XYZ file of C-alpha atoms in Angstrom:
585
model
C -5.831 5.192 -44.608
C -5.155 4.511 -40.709
C -5.474 1.460 -38.334
C -8.444 3.898 -36.293
C -11.026 2.813 -37.610
C -10.629 -1.158 -36.536
C -12.361 -1.252 -33.305
C -12.868 -4.333 -32.406
C -13.125 -7.722 -33.994
C -15.118 -10.899 -33.481
C -15.027 -15.089 -34.685
C -17.741 -17.812 -33.540
C -18.027 -21.130 -35.321
C -14.271 -21.281 -36.003
C -12.182 -23.685 -33.616
C -12.976 -23.551 -30.078
C -15.271 -20.741 -30.365
C -18.651 -21.649 -31.331
C -21.026 -18.558 -30.910
C -19.836 -15.116 -31.704
C -17.303 -13.971 -29.755
C -16.372 -10.233 -29.837
C -13.001 -8.314 -28.549
C -13.131 -4.705 -28.235
C -13.252 -1.656 -28.270
C -10.100 -1.985 -28.403
C -7.267 -0.038 -27.522
C -4.625 1.490 -29.766
C -2.477 -1.958 -28.208
C -4.839 -3.889 -26.746
C -4.006 -8.097 -24.780
C -5.153 -10.787 -25.646
C -4.563 -13.572 -21.923
C -6.022 -16.607 -20.464
C -4.203 -20.205 -19.765
C -2.983 -22.182 -21.981
C -4.886 -24.091 -24.879
C -7.882 -21.415 -23.624
C -7.540 -20.155 -27.033
C -5.908 -16.840 -27.155
C -4.456 -18.408 -31.061
C -7.468 -18.950 -32.385
C -8.464 -15.578 -31.529
C -5.051 -13.688 -33.114
C -5.018 -16.461 -36.241
C -8.957 -15.480 -36.620
C -8.629 -11.376 -36.740
C -5.140 -12.100 -39.643
C -8.016 -14.483 -41.355
C -10.882 -11.853 -41.361
C -8.432 -8.573 -42.031
C -6.999 -10.544 -45.057
C -9.523 -11.376 -46.742
C -11.364 -8.753 -46.867
C -12.668 -7.033 -50.417
C -9.478 -7.538 -52.884
C -8.166 -9.421 -51.412
C -6.403 -13.628 -52.703
C -9.129 -15.948 -51.365
C -6.974 -17.961 -50.180
C -7.509 -17.691 -46.854
C -11.027 -18.856 -47.478
C -10.553 -22.160 -47.466
C -9.081 -22.372 -44.486
C -11.235 -19.873 -42.304
C -13.999 -22.829 -43.855
C -11.859 -25.975 -43.941
C -13.246 -28.198 -41.766
C -10.941 -28.764 -39.522
C -11.525 -24.489 -37.873
C -14.880 -25.913 -37.251
C -15.487 -26.775 -33.304
C -16.583 -30.147 -32.615
C -19.776 -31.628 -32.764
C -21.311 -28.356 -35.399
C -22.452 -29.844 -38.545
C -20.799 -29.920 -42.354
C -22.951 -26.943 -43.436
C -21.317 -24.779 -40.647
C -19.687 -21.694 -41.835
C -17.960 -19.197 -39.246
C -19.662 -16.000 -38.001
C -17.561 -12.954 -38.336
C -18.098 -9.436 -37.466
C -15.630 -6.745 -37.057
C -16.140 -3.162 -35.500
C -15.444 0.623 -36.795
C -16.356 4.266 -35.603
C -19.571 5.456 -36.035
C -18.740 8.794 -37.654
C -15.723 6.743 -40.009
C -19.391 4.676 -40.683
C -21.278 7.007 -41.379
C -18.652 9.463 -43.665
C -17.857 6.819 -45.318
C -20.978 5.532 -46.130
C -22.620 9.566 -47.189
C -20.519 8.916 -50.640
C -21.972 6.125 -52.154
C -26.248 6.792 -50.796
C -27.753 10.063 -50.509
C -28.743 11.170 -46.890
C -26.832 8.540 -45.289
C -28.087 9.871 -41.510
C -31.005 7.843 -41.811
C -29.205 4.599 -41.196
C -27.763 7.236 -37.658
C -31.222 5.031 -35.904
C -30.802 1.597 -36.999
C -26.356 2.023 -36.439
C -26.778 3.561 -33.179
C -29.127 0.345 -31.499
C -28.111 -2.107 -29.294
C -27.959 -5.154 -31.722
C -25.383 -2.615 -34.072
C -23.750 -0.358 -31.313
C -23.406 -3.547 -28.914
C -23.391 -1.168 -25.467
C -20.518 0.539 -27.429
C -21.075 4.463 -28.190
C -19.688 6.106 -31.250
C -18.656 2.160 -32.218
C -20.941 0.119 -35.417
C -20.499 -3.115 -35.206
C -21.046 -5.324 -38.575
C -21.628 -9.014 -38.812
C -21.046 -11.649 -41.646
C -22.096 -15.157 -41.709
C -19.171 -16.408 -44.233
C -20.595 -19.537 -46.625
C -18.499 -21.961 -48.902
C -18.768 -19.865 -52.261
C -15.533 -17.591 -52.926
C -13.532 -15.755 -50.588
C -14.398 -16.068 -46.667
C -15.206 -12.319 -46.001
C -15.288 -11.106 -49.348
C -18.560 -12.797 -50.195
C -20.035 -13.320 -46.587
C -23.979 -12.288 -46.220
C -24.403 -9.104 -43.286
C -26.073 -11.163 -40.879
C -30.149 -11.562 -40.968
C -30.278 -11.900 -37.042
C -28.187 -8.629 -36.727
C -30.228 -6.942 -38.428
C -33.488 -8.353 -36.903
C -32.413 -6.974 -33.714
C -31.803 -4.433 -34.556
C -34.858 -3.287 -36.923
C -36.547 -4.637 -32.883
C -36.191 -1.597 -31.060
C -35.772 1.333 -34.592
C -38.430 2.895 -36.037
C -41.655 1.008 -37.883
C -40.247 3.161 -40.482
C -36.907 1.501 -40.693
C -37.256 -1.235 -43.359
C -39.391 1.350 -45.496
C -36.233 2.804 -45.417
C -33.968 0.377 -46.081
C -35.900 -0.396 -49.806
C -35.992 3.217 -50.309
C -32.934 3.971 -50.054
C -31.352 1.055 -51.850
C -34.345 1.613 -54.521
C -32.393 5.313 -55.477
C -28.892 4.064 -55.210
C -29.516 0.274 -56.935
C -33.036 1.493 -59.462
C -34.457 -1.427 -58.201
C -35.939 -2.960 -54.296
C -36.877 -6.359 -53.007
C -39.520 -6.751 -50.902
C -37.580 -8.645 -48.252
C -35.500 -5.960 -46.037
C -32.897 -8.084 -45.319
C -31.941 -9.252 -49.111
C -32.419 -4.981 -49.604
C -29.838 -4.815 -45.925
C -27.456 -6.787 -48.251
C -27.440 -5.389 -50.839
C -27.399 -1.696 -49.030
C -24.181 -3.007 -47.541
C -22.356 -4.881 -50.479
C -23.240 -1.014 -51.257
C -21.517 0.859 -49.289
C -18.328 -1.720 -48.550
C -17.333 -1.387 -44.928
C -15.301 -4.018 -45.048
C -13.462 -1.990 -47.524
C -12.194 0.721 -44.068
C -10.306 -2.260 -42.174
C -6.377 -1.873 -42.126
C -4.467 -4.704 -43.685
C -2.655 -6.753 -41.730
C 0.856 -8.431 -39.902
C 1.569 -11.024 -37.636
C 4.895 -11.508 -35.084
C 4.856 -14.770 -34.126
C 6.241 -16.519 -31.104
C 9.307 -18.056 -33.411
C 11.111 -15.137 -33.955
C 14.248 -14.605 -36.448
C 16.432 -12.527 -38.545
C 16.604 -12.382 -42.302
C 16.690 -9.236 -45.261
C 14.635 -9.667 -47.870
C 12.052 -7.850 -50.660
C 11.533 -4.231 -49.408
C 7.964 -3.102 -48.555
C 4.601 -4.833 -48.816
C 5.385 -8.453 -50.667
C 8.241 -8.654 -48.643
C 7.580 -12.495 -47.436
C 8.091 -14.330 -43.911
C 7.321 -11.342 -42.286
C 5.654 -12.531 -39.493
C 9.081 -14.657 -38.069
C 11.240 -11.308 -38.459
C 12.163 -11.942 -42.752
C 12.974 -8.742 -44.824
C 11.875 -5.744 -42.586
C 15.458 -4.646 -42.419
C 14.867 -3.166 -45.986
C 11.751 -1.480 -45.058
C 14.465 0.092 -41.899
C 16.643 1.448 -44.428
C 14.176 3.073 -46.308
C 13.529 4.841 -43.565
C 16.938 5.679 -41.783
C 17.384 7.015 -45.613
C 14.374 8.573 -47.319
C 13.630 10.483 -50.589
C 13.114 13.454 -50.988
C 9.414 13.903 -50.655
C 8.935 11.293 -48.380
C 11.797 12.281 -45.614
C 9.471 14.096 -42.707
C 7.086 11.142 -43.112
C 9.673 8.889 -43.053
C 12.808 9.620 -40.768
C 10.572 10.661 -37.589
C 9.804 6.395 -37.482
C 13.643 5.635 -37.629
C 15.045 8.213 -35.520
C 12.010 7.285 -32.558
C 13.760 4.027 -33.021
C 16.342 4.992 -32.394
C 15.579 6.508 -28.965
C 13.537 3.098 -27.931
C 17.158 1.510 -28.765
C 18.835 4.273 -26.545
C 16.525 3.566 -23.790
C 16.321 -0.597 -23.810
C 20.246 -0.425 -23.863
C 20.581 2.309 -21.315
C 22.956 4.316 -23.531
C 21.730 8.009 -24.940
C 24.285 8.185 -27.688
C 23.308 4.708 -28.983
C 22.538 4.778 -32.734
C 21.317 2.442 -34.924
C 21.972 2.207 -38.427
C 21.351 -0.294 -41.444
C 24.670 -0.968 -43.842
C 24.712 -0.670 -47.096
C 24.156 -4.257 -47.657
C 20.696 -4.001 -46.228
C 21.743 -7.442 -44.119
C 21.492 -6.427 -40.505
C 20.501 -3.517 -38.041
C 23.588 -2.732 -36.837
C 23.348 0.107 -32.841
C 26.998 1.009 -31.734
C 27.556 1.929 -28.143
C 30.598 2.758 -27.429
C 31.986 3.602 -30.570
C 31.887 -0.154 -31.182
C 29.540 -1.127 -33.996
C 27.653 -4.764 -33.039
C 24.783 -6.605 -34.867
C 21.736 -6.289 -33.010
C 21.479 -9.967 -33.070
C 24.595 -9.838 -30.911
C 23.356 -7.760 -27.335
C 21.464 -10.410 -25.508
C 18.304 -12.448 -25.969
C 16.036 -10.309 -24.129
C 17.012 -6.898 -25.972
C 17.423 -8.022 -29.429
C 13.920 -9.497 -28.917
C 12.449 -5.914 -27.970
C 15.031 -4.658 -30.569
C 13.553 -7.147 -33.092
C 9.203 -6.426 -32.841
C 9.524 -2.486 -32.035
C 11.417 -2.514 -35.298
C 9.164 -4.304 -37.140
C 6.544 -2.384 -35.498
C 8.086 0.437 -37.066
C 8.358 -0.860 -40.913
C 4.719 -0.768 -40.841
C 2.364 1.957 -40.666
C -1.242 1.987 -40.056
C -1.858 -2.090 -39.811
C -2.818 -4.373 -38.037
C -0.493 -5.892 -35.771
C -0.940 -9.220 -33.773
C 2.182 -9.877 -32.092
C 2.394 -13.675 -30.181
C 3.573 -14.072 -26.896
C 5.959 -10.825 -27.250
C 7.907 -11.330 -23.107
C 8.988 -14.012 -23.683
C 12.689 -13.671 -22.463
C 11.838 -10.222 -22.026
C 12.320 -7.930 -17.940
C 9.291 -7.128 -16.629
C 10.500 -3.376 -17.507
C 12.251 -4.236 -20.859
C 7.937 -5.233 -21.132
C 6.758 -2.234 -20.186
C 9.370 -0.311 -21.947
C 8.025 -2.043 -25.414
C 3.505 -1.435 -23.797
C 4.559 2.351 -23.771
C 6.944 2.808 -27.038
C 4.120 1.031 -28.913
C 1.332 3.198 -27.573
C 3.125 6.006 -28.271
C 5.002 6.462 -31.293
C 3.694 3.278 -33.841
C 1.118 4.534 -35.765
C -0.295 0.958 -36.031
C -2.998 -0.523 -33.680
C -2.352 -3.763 -31.832
C -3.197 -6.668 -30.725
C -1.169 -8.979 -28.281
C -1.222 -12.158 -26.603
C 0.864 -12.350 -24.252
C 0.650 -14.188 -20.275
C 2.399 -11.102 -18.648
C 1.212 -9.713 -15.887
C 3.747 -7.199 -15.785
C 2.164 -6.337 -19.589
C -1.244 -6.723 -18.085
C -0.800 -4.216 -15.530
C 1.135 -1.345 -18.364
C -1.715 0.451 -17.773
C -1.786 1.545 -21.678
C -3.596 -1.065 -22.999
C -7.155 -2.578 -22.998
C -7.333 -6.179 -22.146
C -9.311 -9.474 -23.271
C -9.228 -12.448 -20.824
C -9.950 -15.790 -22.906
C -10.841 -18.154 -21.365
C -12.348 -22.444 -21.858
C -15.244 -24.658 -19.949
C -15.252 -27.999 -20.408
C -16.352 -28.495 -23.404
C -14.160 -27.207 -25.675
C -14.929 -23.996 -25.999
C -14.102 -20.691 -26.211
C -14.863 -17.653 -24.106
C -14.062 -13.776 -24.270
C -14.713 -11.216 -22.060
C -13.304 -7.653 -21.557
C -11.760 -6.279 -18.777
C -12.606 -3.723 -17.728
C -12.813 -3.250 -13.251
C -9.914 -3.993 -11.762
C -11.269 -6.793 -9.740
C -11.919 -8.342 -13.720
C -7.754 -7.636 -14.497
C -7.572 -9.373 -10.570
C -9.325 -12.114 -12.123
C -7.339 -12.269 -15.519
C -4.020 -12.576 -13.793
C -5.099 -15.110 -10.909
C -5.946 -17.153 -14.054
C -2.277 -16.661 -15.126
C -1.042 -18.583 -12.305
C 0.095 -15.614 -10.454
C -0.588 -15.396 -7.123
C -0.803 -12.489 -5.011
C 2.432 -12.702 -3.360
C 4.127 -13.189 -6.972
C 2.338 -9.473 -7.957
C 3.334 -5.563 -6.931
C -0.225 -5.253 -7.197
C 0.375 -1.512 -7.409
C 3.486 0.230 -8.078
C 3.126 2.817 -5.363
C 1.006 3.195 -2.842
C -0.430 6.463 -1.126
C -1.541 6.171 2.860
C -3.661 8.079 4.156
C -5.548 9.283 7.133
C -9.021 9.390 5.661
C -10.804 9.450 2.074
C -11.044 14.033 2.354
C -7.196 13.050 2.408
C -6.964 10.669 -1.150
C -9.842 13.346 -2.637
C -7.308 15.837 -2.020
C -3.999 13.819 -3.226
C -5.390 12.473 -6.765
C -6.722 15.838 -7.241
C -3.421 17.490 -7.022
C -1.563 15.018 -8.558
C -3.791 15.079 -11.750
C -2.303 18.893 -12.502
C 1.027 18.016 -11.545
C 1.208 14.425 -13.043
C -1.221 13.970 -15.204
C 0.020 10.967 -16.733
C 0.027 9.346 -13.533
C -3.396 7.208 -13.189
C -4.357 6.206 -9.724
C -5.064 2.491 -9.930
C -2.212 2.073 -12.226
C 0.630 4.064 -11.597
C -0.700 4.075 -7.716
C -3.246 3.951 -5.734
C -4.448 5.479 -2.415
C -5.183 3.623 1.357
C -6.071 4.494 4.274
C -4.895 3.422 8.117
C -6.634 5.903 9.965
C -5.740 8.115 12.756
C -5.977 6.726 15.565
C -4.272 3.910 13.680
C -1.231 5.035 13.486
C 0.189 3.617 16.932
C 0.091 0.504 15.021
C 1.998 0.825 12.099
C 6.052 -0.021 10.498
C 7.293 1.659 8.083
C 10.381 -0.643 8.793
C 11.597 -3.930 6.987
C 12.288 -5.835 9.363
C 12.073 -9.767 10.006
C 12.011 -9.392 13.292
C 9.712 -7.135 13.488
C 6.159 -9.236 15.051
C 4.377 -6.406 16.657
C 3.355 -3.983 13.847
C 1.487 -3.899 10.108
C 4.806 -4.024 8.050
C 3.816 -0.978 5.434
C 6.946 -2.809 2.876
C 5.774 -6.029 3.411
C 2.975 -3.891 1.576
C 4.329 -2.413 -0.956
C 8.549 -1.375 -1.398
C 6.969 1.934 -2.714
C 4.783 4.145 -0.842
C 4.286 7.456 1.052
C 2.245 8.271 4.683
C 0.499 11.613 4.732
C 0.409 11.998 8.581
C -1.869 15.325 9.712
C 0.283 16.898 12.268
C -2.443 17.574 14.825
C 0.553 20.406 16.466
C -2.054 23.108 17.905
C 0.462 25.419 18.840
C 2.837 27.364 17.902
C 6.117 25.961 18.338
C 4.773 22.925 18.281
C 6.219 19.313 17.363
C 4.089 16.311 16.411
C 3.157 13.510 18.718
C 6.336 10.591 19.857
C 3.824 7.829 17.855
C 3.921 10.287 13.708
C 7.525 10.836 14.908
C 8.893 7.212 15.340
C 7.103 6.626 11.698
C 9.067 9.644 10.333
C 12.127 8.368 11.187
C 11.784 5.425 9.758
C 10.563 6.328 6.201
C 13.166 8.087 6.948
C 15.347 5.332 7.383
C 14.514 3.562 3.971
C 14.090 6.240 2.258
C 10.407 6.353 1.398
C 8.538 10.099 1.457
C 6.721 11.379 5.104
C 4.522 13.918 4.267
C 3.501 14.945 7.243
C 1.300 18.386 6.403
C 1.971 22.291 8.242
C -1.688 22.989 8.846
C -3.218 21.079 11.386
C -4.728 18.390 8.197
C -4.727 18.332 5.191
C -7.530 21.604 5.292
C -5.324 24.236 5.925
C -3.584 23.898 2.257
C -7.156 25.150 0.799
C -7.063 28.972 0.252
C -9.929 30.252 3.624
C -11.741 31.622 0.793
C -11.854 29.246 -1.670
C -12.811 26.606 1.536
C -16.090 29.038 3.060
C -17.179 29.019 -0.655
C -16.957 24.907 -0.777
C -19.096 24.786 3.065
C -21.528 26.976 1.159
C -22.452 25.450 -2.160
C -22.096 22.192 0.401
C -24.415 22.977 2.847
C -26.887 26.661 1.615
C -29.455 26.489 4.034
C -26.688 26.260 7.505
C -23.531 28.026 9.013
C -20.143 28.013 9.748
C -17.631 29.784 10.498
C -14.445 28.475 9.272
C -11.319 29.919 11.316
C -7.950 31.274 9.828
C -5.908 30.326 12.242
C -3.596 26.926 10.076
C -3.469 25.830 13.858
C -6.415 24.365 14.195
C -8.598 22.285 12.190
C -10.894 23.860 9.615
C -13.654 21.687 9.583
C -13.758 20.725 13.243
C -16.231 22.844 14.425
C -19.741 22.687 14.133
C -22.572 24.193 12.767
C -24.235 27.188 14.465
C -27.583 25.152 14.741
C -26.033 22.533 15.849
C -23.770 19.653 17.509
C -22.860 18.609 13.800
C -19.907 19.201 11.761
C -19.345 19.596 7.931
C -18.855 16.222 5.992
C -14.876 16.688 4.435
C -15.324 14.248 1.691
C -18.216 16.228 0.457
C -16.089 19.813 1.055
C -13.485 18.127 -0.233
C -15.414 16.972 -3.699
C -16.915 20.703 -3.996
C -13.047 21.958 -3.682
C -12.275 19.900 -6.019
C -15.225 20.636 -8.657
C -13.766 24.231 -8.489
C -10.810 24.050 -8.911
C -7.495 24.935 -7.297
C -4.707 26.223 -9.546
C -1.214 25.851 -8.891
C -0.432 29.621 -8.593
C -2.944 29.753 -5.056
C -0.553 26.664 -3.837
C 1.083 27.353 -0.597
C 5.303 26.619 -1.809
C 4.687 23.955 0.741
C 2.282 21.896 -1.008
C 4.176 22.439 -4.330
C 7.431 20.856 -3.026
C 5.546 17.970 -1.631
C 3.434 17.564 -4.236
C 6.331 17.030 -6.402
C 8.584 14.492 -4.311
C 5.021 12.684 -4.179
C 5.037 13.048 -8.193
C 8.972 11.804 -8.421
C 8.392 9.118 -6.092
C 5.747 7.459 -8.277
C 6.846 7.814 -11.612
C 10.989 6.164 -10.393
C 8.561 2.941 -8.952
C 6.753 2.905 -12.444
C 9.769 3.065 -14.086
C 11.999 1.102 -12.103
C 9.409 -2.184 -10.539
């Protein structure tokens, strides 16, 4: 079974959580951040307990879920946890169709806000646990969720649920809640949940029993035997298992910065060995940070199709290794990860979804999804970081105006689609007339200019040449900035034509203007030494809006084969510089 069906989870009336708090929708790697003692560990603990108490598993964890010590302070003795999990709507409907006829009839109810929580294609199932039996296995579907869903559902939905129950079980109740509980007990959406494993903040490595029966996986004990099986799989499993071990080896090579390094398990299955410069040694002797990251990656490789919770993997890890780890988990394994972290570098990785945990003055925890940049900035600030502690963008492209941004973001998306604006780089405006107040120097003696390097030391400046004569040169201010950029190793992009619009093929630019202003007439000059949009409409003194035209150009597309040679060259230089900043920053 794939771990992908789990899209989110939630818990209430458990430790520091009173009302039901939801985490998700989650991407493959999901980060949980917040201050110390805000409730991050409680959230990961609840996830492990929810998933390990699904149907058919041991009832032991339910005792922990229901223990009085886990009730929020002030909760009545009869209070038991609320738990929730989110899975994909398509998976749910396919799952239901295997058990009852006309499964699609339930779609409107499952798409209601009560079940979707405002997320298309996602279904949340809420359960109220009780003091009977094994946790979620004997938990009852939330009557509050059903009631809320029925409020906006078709009036015939209760009768539909009754008929589906009658068809499937041969009997039905007059109460819609009882029928819904009967249907869910038959459908068992809980069986969609993957298994879970835990990697603790304190980790050690020993040998142990192979496979899922190994004890102490959460602190590193026992995974070496399973890695040995991946290194030398049986013939029937070779195509499935060996690539996992090869991916781990490639990851270790990037960590130790040696393309020839190899990873192997000795015949005694007592260690994970790494060869460096033809010398074999235990990976535990490679240094604390390298040991930690290899350990976590090895556990992630040994398991498959599970949810793995990891506590504070950034301990002992340089920010570069933290980003390498997140990238490896996201691209080279097939588990889902929920990770508690205090690391601004991990939050800034761009490959993970994020939840921010806070605790109020009453000791109650709450969870908020981090979707916007300002929310991520708030989460990072909550960790005690100041703006001066962080590189808030890995690379900055300084441009004169907003139309430059439209074109550059579009061109980068074609050449380097993996470079996402807002994560790998950001675009900032300086305004052409303000160039005289900027400097690219990084010099304590500079006092009369705005120092770009103090904002971010990885940057490029895009400058319209404004050269209107053949053989002409840029003015003294532009030349000063270009010289300073060259001296500091940063990229200076001076447009070949008068402005950035001169890179756009004449026919495409004409079509874009006509589309933006169908009722007006504008003649675009062919001369590259003239601003294409610097003139006025034939019937007025107004000029075309550069941003409006740029968006029309991008809508129609500008295939790489139509680019001027110099444009392709400078965009390649820019993408290379952005990649370098994201790897080494």
